[in-house]
Amino acid sequence: MGMIGRRAPELRVRRWIGGNGEALDTPLKLSDLGTRVKILFAFQHWCSGCHSHGFPTLQRFYSILAPMGIGFAAIQTVFEGANENTLEKLSLNQRKYGLSIAFGHDVPSTGAAYPSFMEDYQTRGTPWFTVINADNRIVFSDFHLDADWLASELKRA
């Protein structure tokens, strides 16, 4: 919540698969998602709310907004359940929800309590949506993304 209006930090997630499920040679950067609005979705494979609410919301926005040039990425933030929230689960979720977007696997670095995305973006769990405007400022960061609010925000942008 304290990130609203702040400049979006560069992503430090090291492991990614592209929209085709293949491992990316280099980590994804915010600029790889385009120059317009970007939507980042943080999830865990074992998170029931991610599957009942988060992914369906992401699917809906992706189908409507991707053709408009909105950038999307999903990040598995492994702050618990490392045995279940594995790198291999990225492509499984990507295929299950029909999302041709980059998926990242973010685990805490040595000595860190939380994955880099959670630290940098001050997220508090999953499912978590972060919306970044064209000026790379965070305009939304929370568990539930309201479709009407996002539509009005995009019209303003």
Short mmCIF file of C-alpha atoms in Angstrom, two decimals:
data_model
loop_
_atom_site.label_atom_id
_atom_site.label_comp_id
_atom_site.label_asym_id
_atom_site.label_seq_id
_atom_site.Cartn_x
_atom_site.Cartn_y
_atom_site.Cartn_z
CA MET A 1 0.00 0.00 0.00
CA GLY A 2 2.90 2.35 0.76
CA MET A 3 4.18 1.96 -2.78
CA ILE A 4 1.32 3.86 -4.49
CA GLY A 5 2.73 6.77 -6.47
CA ARG A 6 6.32 5.57 -6.17
CA ARG A 7 8.53 4.66 -9.08
CA ALA A 8 8.37 0.92 -9.77
CA PRO A 9 11.60 -0.82 -8.78
CA GLU A 10 13.35 -2.85 -11.46
CA LEU A 11 12.57 -6.55 -11.22
CA ARG A 12 15.24 -8.68 -9.53
CA VAL A 13 13.59 -12.05 -10.20
CA ARG A 14 16.30 -14.25 -11.70
CA ARG A 15 14.43 -17.21 -13.23
CA TRP A 16 11.80 -16.76 -15.92
CA ILE A 17 10.00 -18.65 -18.64
CA GLY A 18 8.68 -16.83 -21.68
CA GLY A 19 5.14 -16.87 -23.01
CA ASN A 20 5.93 -20.11 -24.85
CA GLY A 21 7.06 -21.92 -21.67
CA GLU A 22 10.74 -21.92 -22.58
CA ALA A 23 13.36 -20.73 -20.07
CA LEU A 24 14.55 -17.18 -20.74
CA ASP A 25 18.31 -16.67 -21.08
CA THR A 26 18.21 -13.34 -19.24
CA PRO A 27 15.95 -12.10 -16.45
CA LEU A 28 12.88 -10.11 -17.45
CA LYS A 29 13.01 -6.33 -17.01
CA LEU A 30 10.06 -3.96 -16.71
CA SER A 31 11.01 -2.47 -20.08
CA ASP A 32 10.46 -5.91 -21.66
CA LEU A 33 6.76 -5.47 -20.85
CA GLY A 34 6.48 -2.39 -23.07
CA THR A 35 6.09 1.32 -22.50
CA ARG A 36 2.44 1.34 -21.52
CA VAL A 37 0.67 0.07 -18.41
CA LYS A 38 2.03 -3.11 -16.84
CA ILE A 39 0.21 -5.61 -14.65
CA LEU A 40 2.25 -7.86 -12.38
CA PHE A 41 0.56 -10.80 -10.68
CA ALA A 42 2.20 -12.47 -7.67
CA PHE A 43 1.04 -15.99 -6.86
CA GLN A 44 1.94 -19.29 -5.27
CA HIS A 45 1.03 -22.59 -6.87
CA TRP A 46 -0.47 -23.92 -3.66
CA CYS A 47 -2.51 -20.78 -2.95
CA SER A 48 -6.23 -21.58 -3.25
CA GLY A 49 -7.12 -17.87 -3.60
CA CYS A 50 -4.71 -17.60 -6.51
CA HIS A 51 -6.64 -20.31 -8.36
CA SER A 52 -10.17 -19.30 -7.33
CA HIS A 53 -9.76 -15.53 -7.77
CA GLY A 54 -6.31 -14.41 -8.87
CA PHE A 55 -5.71 -16.39 -12.04
CA PRO A 56 -9.31 -15.99 -13.32
CA THR A 57 -8.98 -12.22 -12.82
CA LEU A 58 -5.63 -12.23 -14.61
CA GLN A 59 -7.11 -14.26 -17.48
CA ARG A 60 -9.95 -11.79 -17.87
CA PHE A 61 -7.65 -8.77 -17.91
CA TYR A 62 -5.16 -10.44 -20.22
CA SER A 63 -7.82 -11.32 -22.80
CA ILE A 64 -9.20 -7.77 -22.77
CA LEU A 65 -6.07 -5.67 -22.24
CA ALA A 66 -3.18 -7.47 -23.93
CA PRO A 67 -4.47 -6.51 -27.41
CA MET A 68 -4.28 -2.87 -26.23
CA GLY A 69 -0.55 -3.21 -25.57
CA ILE A 70 -0.77 -3.66 -21.80
CA GLY A 71 2.20 -5.68 -20.50
CA PHE A 72 1.72 -8.68 -18.20
CA ALA A 73 3.93 -10.91 -16.07
CA ALA A 74 3.23 -13.46 -13.32
CA ILE A 75 5.67 -14.05 -10.48
CA GLN A 76 5.60 -17.04 -8.17
CA THR A 77 6.74 -15.56 -4.87
CA VAL A 78 8.04 -18.47 -2.83
CA PHE A 79 7.82 -17.14 0.72
CA GLU A 80 6.61 -20.52 2.03
CA GLY A 81 5.97 -23.99 0.66
CA ALA A 82 9.16 -24.23 -1.40
CA ASN A 83 8.57 -27.98 -1.96
CA GLU A 84 5.24 -27.26 -3.68
CA ASN A 85 5.90 -23.84 -5.25
CA THR A 86 8.61 -25.04 -7.61
CA LEU A 87 10.05 -23.75 -10.85
CA GLU A 88 8.34 -26.62 -12.69
CA LYS A 89 4.91 -25.31 -11.62
CA LEU A 90 5.35 -22.16 -13.74
CA SER A 91 4.61 -23.80 -17.08
CA LEU A 92 1.86 -25.90 -15.50
CA ASN A 93 -0.01 -22.75 -14.43
CA GLN A 94 0.83 -20.97 -17.67
CA ARG A 95 -0.80 -23.75 -19.69
CA LYS A 96 -3.71 -24.32 -17.29
CA TYR A 97 -4.81 -20.69 -17.59
CA GLY A 98 -3.84 -20.15 -21.22
CA LEU A 99 -1.57 -17.22 -20.44
CA SER A 100 1.12 -16.51 -23.03
CA ILE A 101 3.03 -14.23 -20.68
CA ALA A 102 6.34 -14.44 -18.86
CA PHE A 103 6.27 -16.32 -15.55
CA GLY A 104 8.97 -15.76 -12.93
CA HIS A 105 10.12 -17.89 -10.01
CA ASP A 106 11.24 -15.73 -7.09
CA VAL A 107 12.83 -17.29 -4.02
CA PRO A 108 14.57 -15.47 -1.16
CA SER A 109 18.26 -14.88 -1.73
CA THR A 110 20.69 -16.11 0.91
CA GLY A 111 19.97 -14.33 4.16
CA ALA A 112 16.75 -12.69 2.93
CA ALA A 113 13.44 -13.35 4.63
CA TYR A 114 11.31 -12.87 1.50
CA PRO A 115 11.63 -13.05 -2.28
CA SER A 116 12.90 -9.90 -4.01
CA PHE A 117 9.51 -8.94 -5.48
CA MET A 118 7.85 -9.04 -2.06
CA GLU A 119 10.64 -6.93 -0.57
CA ASP A 120 10.89 -4.40 -3.40
CA TYR A 121 7.15 -3.98 -3.97
CA GLN A 122 6.13 -4.43 -0.32
CA THR A 123 3.55 -7.10 -1.10
CA ARG A 124 1.93 -9.00 1.73
CA GLY A 125 0.99 -12.34 0.23
CA THR A 126 -0.83 -13.89 -2.69
CA PRO A 127 -2.71 -13.39 -4.91
CA TRP A 128 -1.33 -9.88 -5.34
CA PHE A 129 -1.78 -7.46 -8.22
CA THR A 130 0.50 -4.53 -8.97
CA VAL A 131 -0.39 -2.04 -11.70
CA ILE A 132 2.30 0.26 -13.05
CA ASN A 133 1.36 3.22 -15.26
CA ALA A 134 3.18 4.39 -18.41
CA ASP A 135 5.36 6.70 -16.26
CA ASN A 136 6.56 3.61 -14.33
CA ARG A 137 4.70 4.68 -11.19
CA ILE A 138 2.78 2.18 -9.10
CA VAL A 139 -0.92 3.05 -9.20
CA PHE A 140 -2.30 -0.09 -7.57
CA SER A 141 -0.89 -2.72 -5.21
CA ASP A 142 -3.23 -5.06 -3.32
CA PHE A 143 -4.92 -8.46 -3.14
CA HIS A 144 -8.08 -7.72 -5.12
CA LEU A 145 -8.09 -5.81 -8.37
CA ASP A 146 -11.38 -4.06 -9.19
CA ALA A 147 -12.21 -4.30 -12.90
CA ASP A 148 -14.15 -1.02 -13.00
CA TRP A 149 -11.35 0.87 -11.27
CA LEU A 150 -8.74 -0.51 -13.67
CA ALA A 151 -10.85 0.39 -16.72
CA SER A 152 -11.25 3.99 -15.53
CA GLU A 153 -7.56 4.23 -14.66
CA LEU A 154 -6.55 3.02 -18.12
CA LYS A 155 -8.87 5.54 -19.78
CA ARG A 156 -7.22 8.28 -17.73
CA ALA A 157 -3.76 7.07 -18.71
#
